[in-house]
Amino acid sequence: MAAAPSPAKQTQAAAVLDTAVQGPGKARVTAAVLSLDGRSLKPLLNGKDASYVTASIVKVDILAALLLQSQDAGRHLTARERALAEPMIRNSDNAATTALWHEIGGAPGLEAANKRIGLTATKAGHGAKWGLTQTTASDQIRLLLCVFDGSATSKTNSPLNKESRAYIQSLMSRVVSDQAWGVSAASGSNHALKNGWLQRTASGLWDINSVGRVTVDGHSYLVAVLSDGSPSMNEGISMVERAARQAVAATTRT
């Protein structure tokens, strides 16, 4: 995923793209929604809870891992780490992500953090290919719960402390304007999100993902929409936004 271009101008793959063959079959999409007002820890799923490539939504996970490591060391993030974390989330900067990926210890560091967070179906990408991490919509909801569920009636015992959660929330609430698409289509102006987009080098097809928190009629929802196989980035975005709207609408009726 490239750093900070507008979706309409995104035309080429970044260095994290893989070279594996992906078949030209139909696009697929899975949406998961969990109400923060309800008691359930199980999200409502639209579509099969299959494995997808994360592309740049993994950047939230990388930041969570970095914050867990800093908590364990009894310290705050350094000025350098903050200078990398902000563009990683707000602008989706790949160079900053690669630097922090190495700092957390790459795939082993991410998977150690994910074990504590409770992600059971997320497999970190090999080497420096953090964008090829595999995940499911349900796992992304679990990650979002650890970031956003800080209420007095918390559903989880998040390993992230209050300060760490607030920091991730702040960055996800301030993504640059040309990346404020995806799950935000299901809400008004009150949302926090991270998107990912990745063109597969062999097929030219697109993986488009969006995760975050949205507010509808005063109620908060965690939403994760994962997709692949779209013929263009814009078509993938449209599919993800449509899936987000439909999934949130279905949740509000339950």
mmCIF file of C-alpha atoms in Angstrom:
data_model
loop_
_atom_site.group_PDB
_atom_site.id
_atom_site.type_symbol
_atom_site.label_atom_id
_atom_site.label_comp_id
_atom_site.label_asym_id
_atom_site.label_seq_id
_atom_site.Cartn_x
_atom_site.Cartn_y
_atom_site.Cartn_z
ATOM 1 C CA MET A 1 0.000 0.000 0.000
ATOM 2 C CA ALA A 2 1.395 3.350 -0.968
ATOM 3 C CA ALA A 3 1.741 6.308 1.335
ATOM 4 C CA ALA A 4 -0.964 8.949 1.268
ATOM 5 C CA PRO A 5 -2.117 9.167 -2.371
ATOM 6 C CA SER A 6 -5.759 9.860 -3.109
ATOM 7 C CA PRO A 7 -7.685 6.700 -4.070
ATOM 8 C CA ALA A 8 -8.392 8.015 -7.560
ATOM 9 C CA LYS A 9 -4.688 8.496 -8.223
ATOM 10 C CA GLN A 10 -3.502 5.213 -6.742
ATOM 11 C CA THR A 11 -2.102 3.339 -9.739
ATOM 12 C CA GLN A 12 0.736 1.135 -8.647
ATOM 13 C CA ALA A 13 1.706 -1.345 -5.978
ATOM 14 C CA ALA A 14 4.087 -0.483 -3.171
ATOM 15 C CA ALA A 15 7.154 -2.454 -2.185
ATOM 16 C CA VAL A 16 5.128 -4.632 0.186
ATOM 17 C CA LEU A 17 3.124 -6.212 -2.653
ATOM 18 C CA ASP A 18 3.572 -9.919 -3.187
ATOM 19 C CA THR A 19 4.405 -11.730 -6.386
ATOM 20 C CA ALA A 20 2.243 -14.783 -5.770
ATOM 21 C CA VAL A 21 -0.373 -15.652 -8.325
ATOM 22 C CA GLN A 22 -3.932 -14.747 -7.378
ATOM 23 C CA GLY A 23 -6.676 -16.161 -9.545
ATOM 24 C CA PRO A 24 -9.037 -13.835 -11.421
ATOM 25 C CA GLY A 25 -12.167 -15.131 -9.683
ATOM 26 C CA LYS A 26 -15.011 -12.998 -8.377
ATOM 27 C CA ALA A 27 -14.415 -10.392 -5.717
ATOM 28 C CA ARG A 28 -15.312 -11.414 -2.191
ATOM 29 C CA VAL A 29 -16.056 -9.389 0.916
ATOM 30 C CA THR A 30 -16.674 -10.065 4.608
ATOM 31 C CA ALA A 31 -18.050 -7.544 7.088
ATOM 32 C CA ALA A 32 -18.120 -7.883 10.876
ATOM 33 C CA VAL A 33 -19.915 -5.474 13.219
ATOM 34 C CA LEU A 34 -20.049 -5.363 17.003
ATOM 35 C CA SER A 35 -22.131 -2.929 19.031
ATOM 36 C CA LEU A 36 -20.212 -1.352 21.893
ATOM 37 C CA ASP A 37 -23.536 -0.780 23.643
ATOM 38 C CA GLY A 38 -24.480 -4.458 23.750
ATOM 39 C CA ARG A 39 -23.233 -7.269 25.923
ATOM 40 C CA SER A 40 -22.113 -9.691 23.232
ATOM 41 C CA LEU A 41 -18.464 -10.236 22.345
ATOM 42 C CA LYS A 42 -19.450 -11.986 19.114
ATOM 43 C CA PRO A 43 -19.744 -9.751 16.059
ATOM 44 C CA LEU A 44 -22.491 -10.023 13.480
ATOM 45 C CA LEU A 45 -20.914 -11.414 10.310
ATOM 46 C CA ASN A 46 -21.952 -10.768 6.735
ATOM 47 C CA GLY A 47 -20.052 -13.217 4.557
ATOM 48 C CA LYS A 48 -17.650 -16.049 5.368
ATOM 49 C CA ASP A 49 -15.100 -15.305 8.091
ATOM 50 C CA ALA A 50 -12.275 -16.236 5.764
ATOM 51 C CA SER A 51 -8.634 -15.176 5.762
ATOM 52 C CA TYR A 52 -7.650 -12.039 3.852
ATOM 53 C CA VAL A 53 -4.419 -10.124 3.316
ATOM 54 C CA THR A 54 -4.381 -7.123 5.641
ATOM 55 C CA ALA A 55 -2.554 -4.591 3.453
ATOM 56 C CA SER A 56 -2.184 -1.470 5.608
ATOM 57 C CA ILE A 57 -4.839 -2.141 8.224
ATOM 58 C CA VAL A 58 -2.023 -4.106 9.893
ATOM 59 C CA LYS A 59 -0.539 -0.744 10.872
ATOM 60 C CA VAL A 60 -2.977 -0.531 13.782
ATOM 61 C CA ASP A 61 -1.731 -3.923 14.955
ATOM 62 C CA ILE A 62 1.896 -2.843 14.598
ATOM 63 C CA LEU A 63 1.267 0.252 16.704
ATOM 64 C CA ALA A 64 -0.528 -1.840 19.329
ATOM 65 C CA ALA A 65 2.506 -4.149 19.488
ATOM 66 C CA LEU A 66 4.855 -1.181 19.868
ATOM 67 C CA LEU A 67 2.746 0.256 22.678
ATOM 68 C CA LEU A 68 2.588 -3.086 24.490
ATOM 69 C CA GLN A 69 6.361 -3.355 24.327
ATOM 70 C CA SER A 70 6.762 0.180 25.671
ATOM 71 C CA GLN A 71 4.305 -0.585 28.490
ATOM 72 C CA ASP A 72 6.284 -3.703 29.386
ATOM 73 C CA ALA A 73 9.447 -1.590 29.555
ATOM 74 C CA GLY A 74 7.709 0.954 31.784
ATOM 75 C CA ARG A 75 8.225 3.833 29.371
ATOM 76 C CA HIS A 76 6.405 6.112 26.979
ATOM 77 C CA LEU A 77 7.026 6.121 23.239
ATOM 78 C CA THR A 78 10.105 8.070 22.254
ATOM 79 C CA ALA A 79 9.911 11.201 20.109
ATOM 80 C CA ARG A 80 11.229 9.155 17.179
ATOM 81 C CA GLU A 81 8.603 6.460 17.655
ATOM 82 C CA ARG A 82 5.831 9.028 17.737
ATOM 83 C CA ALA A 83 7.273 10.704 14.657
ATOM 84 C CA LEU A 84 6.939 7.359 12.864
ATOM 85 C CA ALA A 85 3.615 6.251 14.369
ATOM 86 C CA GLU A 86 1.697 9.371 13.369
ATOM 87 C CA PRO A 87 2.372 9.198 9.602
ATOM 88 C CA MET A 88 2.002 5.414 9.712
ATOM 89 C CA ILE A 89 -1.621 5.715 10.833
ATOM 90 C CA ARG A 90 -2.721 9.146 9.597
ATOM 91 C CA ASN A 91 -0.989 9.057 6.186
ATOM 92 C CA SER A 92 -0.429 5.301 5.853
ATOM 93 C CA ASP A 93 3.278 5.906 5.331
ATOM 94 C CA ASN A 94 5.057 2.694 4.364
ATOM 95 C CA ALA A 95 8.615 3.738 5.214
ATOM 96 C CA ALA A 96 7.556 4.658 8.744
ATOM 97 C CA THR A 97 5.753 1.323 9.026
ATOM 98 C CA THR A 98 8.798 -0.656 7.936
ATOM 99 C CA ALA A 99 10.925 1.143 10.531
ATOM 100 C CA LEU A 100 8.453 0.307 13.312
ATOM 101 C CA TRP A 101 8.006 -3.247 11.996
ATOM 102 C CA HIS A 102 11.708 -3.833 12.541
ATOM 103 C CA GLU A 103 11.567 -2.122 15.926
ATOM 104 C CA ILE A 104 8.870 -4.465 17.258
ATOM 105 C CA GLY A 105 10.864 -7.462 16.047
ATOM 106 C CA GLY A 106 9.042 -8.136 12.793
ATOM 107 C CA ALA A 107 6.692 -11.097 12.537
ATOM 108 C CA PRO A 108 7.674 -12.698 15.886
ATOM 109 C CA GLY A 109 7.086 -9.402 17.680
ATOM 110 C CA LEU A 110 3.693 -8.910 16.078
ATOM 111 C CA GLU A 111 2.574 -12.453 16.819
ATOM 112 C CA ALA A 112 3.686 -12.202 20.455
ATOM 113 C CA ALA A 113 1.537 -9.090 20.830
ATOM 114 C CA ASN A 114 -1.385 -10.712 19.026
ATOM 115 C CA LYS A 115 -1.319 -13.650 21.409
ATOM 116 C CA ARG A 116 -1.842 -11.217 24.286
ATOM 117 C CA ILE A 117 -4.534 -9.309 22.407
ATOM 118 C CA GLY A 118 -6.391 -12.546 21.656
ATOM 119 C CA LEU A 119 -6.043 -12.730 17.883
ATOM 120 C CA THR A 120 -6.314 -16.375 16.920
ATOM 121 C CA ALA A 121 -6.500 -16.227 13.124
ATOM 122 C CA THR A 122 -3.880 -13.590 12.267
ATOM 123 C CA LYS A 123 -0.552 -14.677 10.769
ATOM 124 C CA ALA A 124 2.185 -12.093 10.348
ATOM 125 C CA GLY A 125 3.809 -11.580 6.966
ATOM 126 C CA HIS A 126 7.293 -12.961 6.412
ATOM 127 C CA GLY A 127 10.413 -10.851 6.379
ATOM 128 C CA ALA A 128 9.639 -7.216 5.705
ATOM 129 C CA LYS A 129 6.307 -8.015 4.019
ATOM 130 C CA TRP A 130 4.111 -6.734 6.828
ATOM 131 C CA GLY A 131 1.359 -5.938 4.293
ATOM 132 C CA LEU A 132 0.955 -9.656 3.571
ATOM 133 C CA THR A 133 -0.158 -10.431 7.101
ATOM 134 C CA GLN A 134 -3.267 -12.638 6.983
ATOM 135 C CA THR A 135 -6.295 -11.948 9.170
ATOM 136 C CA THR A 136 -10.047 -12.390 9.503
ATOM 137 C CA ALA A 137 -12.831 -9.908 10.111
ATOM 138 C CA SER A 138 -13.520 -11.441 13.528
ATOM 139 C CA ASP A 139 -9.887 -11.032 14.557
ATOM 140 C CA GLN A 140 -9.977 -7.405 13.478
ATOM 141 C CA ILE A 141 -13.008 -6.854 15.730
ATOM 142 C CA ARG A 142 -11.021 -8.352 18.619
ATOM 143 C CA LEU A 143 -8.188 -5.920 17.923
ATOM 144 C CA LEU A 144 -10.600 -2.989 17.712
ATOM 145 C CA LEU A 145 -12.144 -4.022 21.026
ATOM 146 C CA CYS A 146 -8.742 -3.785 22.679
ATOM 147 C CA VAL A 147 -8.344 -0.276 21.254
ATOM 148 C CA PHE A 148 -11.820 1.202 21.703
ATOM 149 C CA ASP A 149 -13.549 -0.633 24.553
ATOM 150 C CA GLY A 150 -12.557 1.528 27.487
ATOM 151 C CA SER A 151 -15.944 2.029 29.107
ATOM 152 C CA ALA A 152 -16.809 1.359 32.724
ATOM 153 C CA THR A 153 -18.601 -1.792 31.562
ATOM 154 C CA SER A 154 -15.665 -2.959 29.475
ATOM 155 C CA LYS A 155 -16.175 -6.166 27.501
ATOM 156 C CA THR A 156 -12.489 -7.012 27.502
ATOM 157 C CA ASN A 157 -9.472 -6.786 29.733
ATOM 158 C CA SER A 158 -7.401 -5.031 27.107
ATOM 159 C CA PRO A 159 -3.648 -5.400 27.537
ATOM 160 C CA LEU A 160 -3.383 -1.847 26.226
ATOM 161 C CA ASN A 161 -3.594 0.688 29.030
ATOM 162 C CA LYS A 162 -5.801 3.776 28.914
ATOM 163 C CA GLU A 163 -3.042 6.013 27.558
ATOM 164 C CA SER A 164 -2.138 3.577 24.779
ATOM 165 C CA ARG A 165 -5.771 3.145 23.742
ATOM 166 C CA ALA A 166 -6.321 6.899 23.668
ATOM 167 C CA TYR A 167 -3.225 7.381 21.510
ATOM 168 C CA ILE A 168 -4.324 4.889 18.846
ATOM 169 C CA GLN A 169 -7.859 6.287 18.893
ATOM 170 C CA SER A 170 -6.540 9.811 18.400
ATOM 171 C CA LEU A 171 -4.515 8.865 15.330
ATOM 172 C CA MET A 172 -7.325 6.813 13.787
ATOM 173 C CA SER A 173 -9.669 9.769 14.306
ATOM 174 C CA ARG A 174 -7.369 12.054 12.325
ATOM 175 C CA VAL A 175 -6.509 10.197 9.130
ATOM 176 C CA VAL A 176 -5.849 12.492 6.187
ATOM 177 C CA SER A 177 -8.991 13.523 4.337
ATOM 178 C CA ASP A 178 -8.390 11.539 1.147
ATOM 179 C CA GLN A 179 -8.210 8.332 3.194
ATOM 180 C CA ALA A 180 -11.435 8.925 5.159
ATOM 181 C CA TRP A 181 -13.402 6.354 3.187
ATOM 182 C CA GLY A 182 -14.467 2.795 3.968
ATOM 183 C CA VAL A 183 -16.301 2.057 7.221
ATOM 184 C CA SER A 184 -16.946 5.788 7.651
ATOM 185 C CA ALA A 185 -19.643 5.415 4.968
ATOM 186 C CA ALA A 186 -21.813 3.810 7.653
ATOM 187 C CA SER A 187 -21.722 6.854 9.943
ATOM 188 C CA GLY A 188 -21.714 10.616 10.025
ATOM 189 C CA SER A 189 -18.631 12.626 10.868
ATOM 190 C CA ASN A 190 -17.889 10.740 14.086
ATOM 191 C CA HIS A 191 -15.582 7.895 13.124
ATOM 192 C CA ALA A 192 -12.082 6.553 13.584
ATOM 193 C CA LEU A 193 -10.584 4.236 11.011
ATOM 194 C CA LYS A 194 -7.653 2.720 9.157
ATOM 195 C CA ASN A 195 -7.840 1.565 5.553
ATOM 196 C CA GLY A 196 -5.722 -0.732 3.450
ATOM 197 C CA TRP A 197 -5.396 -1.079 -0.319
ATOM 198 C CA LEU A 198 -3.142 -3.415 -2.222
ATOM 199 C CA GLN A 199 -2.922 -4.297 -5.916
ATOM 200 C CA ARG A 200 -1.736 -7.842 -6.542
ATOM 201 C CA THR A 201 1.147 -7.842 -8.955
ATOM 202 C CA ALA A 202 0.269 -11.049 -10.813
ATOM 203 C CA SER A 203 -3.437 -10.454 -11.396
ATOM 204 C CA GLY A 204 -3.800 -6.692 -11.132
ATOM 205 C CA LEU A 205 -6.752 -7.227 -8.766
ATOM 206 C CA TRP A 206 -7.203 -5.221 -5.583
ATOM 207 C CA ASP A 207 -7.480 -6.043 -1.883
ATOM 208 C CA ILE A 208 -9.445 -3.274 -0.146
ATOM 209 C CA ASN A 209 -9.955 -3.264 3.638
ATOM 210 C CA SER A 210 -11.333 -0.871 6.229
ATOM 211 C CA VAL A 211 -11.586 -1.150 10.027
ATOM 212 C CA GLY A 212 -12.660 1.216 12.758
ATOM 213 C CA ARG A 213 -15.345 2.644 14.996
ATOM 214 C CA VAL A 214 -18.432 4.429 13.724
ATOM 215 C CA THR A 215 -21.281 6.200 15.501
ATOM 216 C CA VAL A 216 -24.870 5.956 14.270
ATOM 217 C CA ASP A 217 -27.725 7.709 16.102
ATOM 218 C CA GLY A 218 -25.592 8.041 19.203
ATOM 219 C CA HIS A 219 -24.582 4.357 19.275
ATOM 220 C CA SER A 220 -21.027 3.139 18.667
ATOM 221 C CA TYR A 221 -20.104 0.160 16.529
ATOM 222 C CA LEU A 222 -16.845 -1.550 15.687
ATOM 223 C CA VAL A 223 -16.695 -2.438 12.002
ATOM 224 C CA ALA A 224 -14.231 -4.513 9.992
ATOM 225 C CA VAL A 225 -14.703 -5.018 6.252
ATOM 226 C CA LEU A 226 -12.173 -7.129 4.333
ATOM 227 C CA SER A 227 -12.227 -7.774 0.604
ATOM 228 C CA ASP A 228 -10.180 -8.974 -2.323
ATOM 229 C CA GLY A 229 -10.450 -9.602 -6.056
ATOM 230 C CA SER A 230 -11.771 -6.177 -7.112
ATOM 231 C CA PRO A 231 -10.891 -5.104 -10.674
ATOM 232 C CA SER A 232 -10.068 -1.558 -9.540
ATOM 233 C CA MET A 233 -9.410 0.312 -6.335
ATOM 234 C CA ASN A 234 -12.502 2.473 -6.689
ATOM 235 C CA GLU A 235 -14.740 -0.553 -7.284
ATOM 236 C CA GLY A 236 -13.241 -2.191 -4.222
ATOM 237 C CA ILE A 237 -13.895 0.907 -2.110
ATOM 238 C CA SER A 238 -17.504 1.014 -3.305
ATOM 239 C CA MET A 239 -17.961 -2.652 -2.387
ATOM 240 C CA VAL A 240 -16.436 -2.154 1.062
ATOM 241 C CA GLU A 241 -18.534 0.921 1.789
ATOM 242 C CA ARG A 242 -21.710 -0.823 0.649
ATOM 243 C CA ALA A 243 -20.887 -3.821 2.853
ATOM 244 C CA ALA A 244 -20.193 -1.542 5.833
ATOM 245 C CA ARG A 245 -23.512 0.273 5.461
ATOM 246 C CA GLN A 246 -25.462 -2.958 5.085
ATOM 247 C CA ALA A 247 -23.748 -4.651 8.024
ATOM 248 C CA VAL A 248 -24.229 -1.732 10.388
ATOM 249 C CA ALA A 249 -27.867 -1.348 9.320
ATOM 250 C CA ALA A 250 -28.440 -5.060 10.001
ATOM 251 C CA THR A 251 -26.847 -4.734 13.438
ATOM 252 C CA THR A 252 -29.045 -1.803 14.397
ATOM 253 C CA ARG A 253 -32.102 -3.946 13.673
ATOM 254 C CA THR A 254 -31.056 -6.809 15.958
#
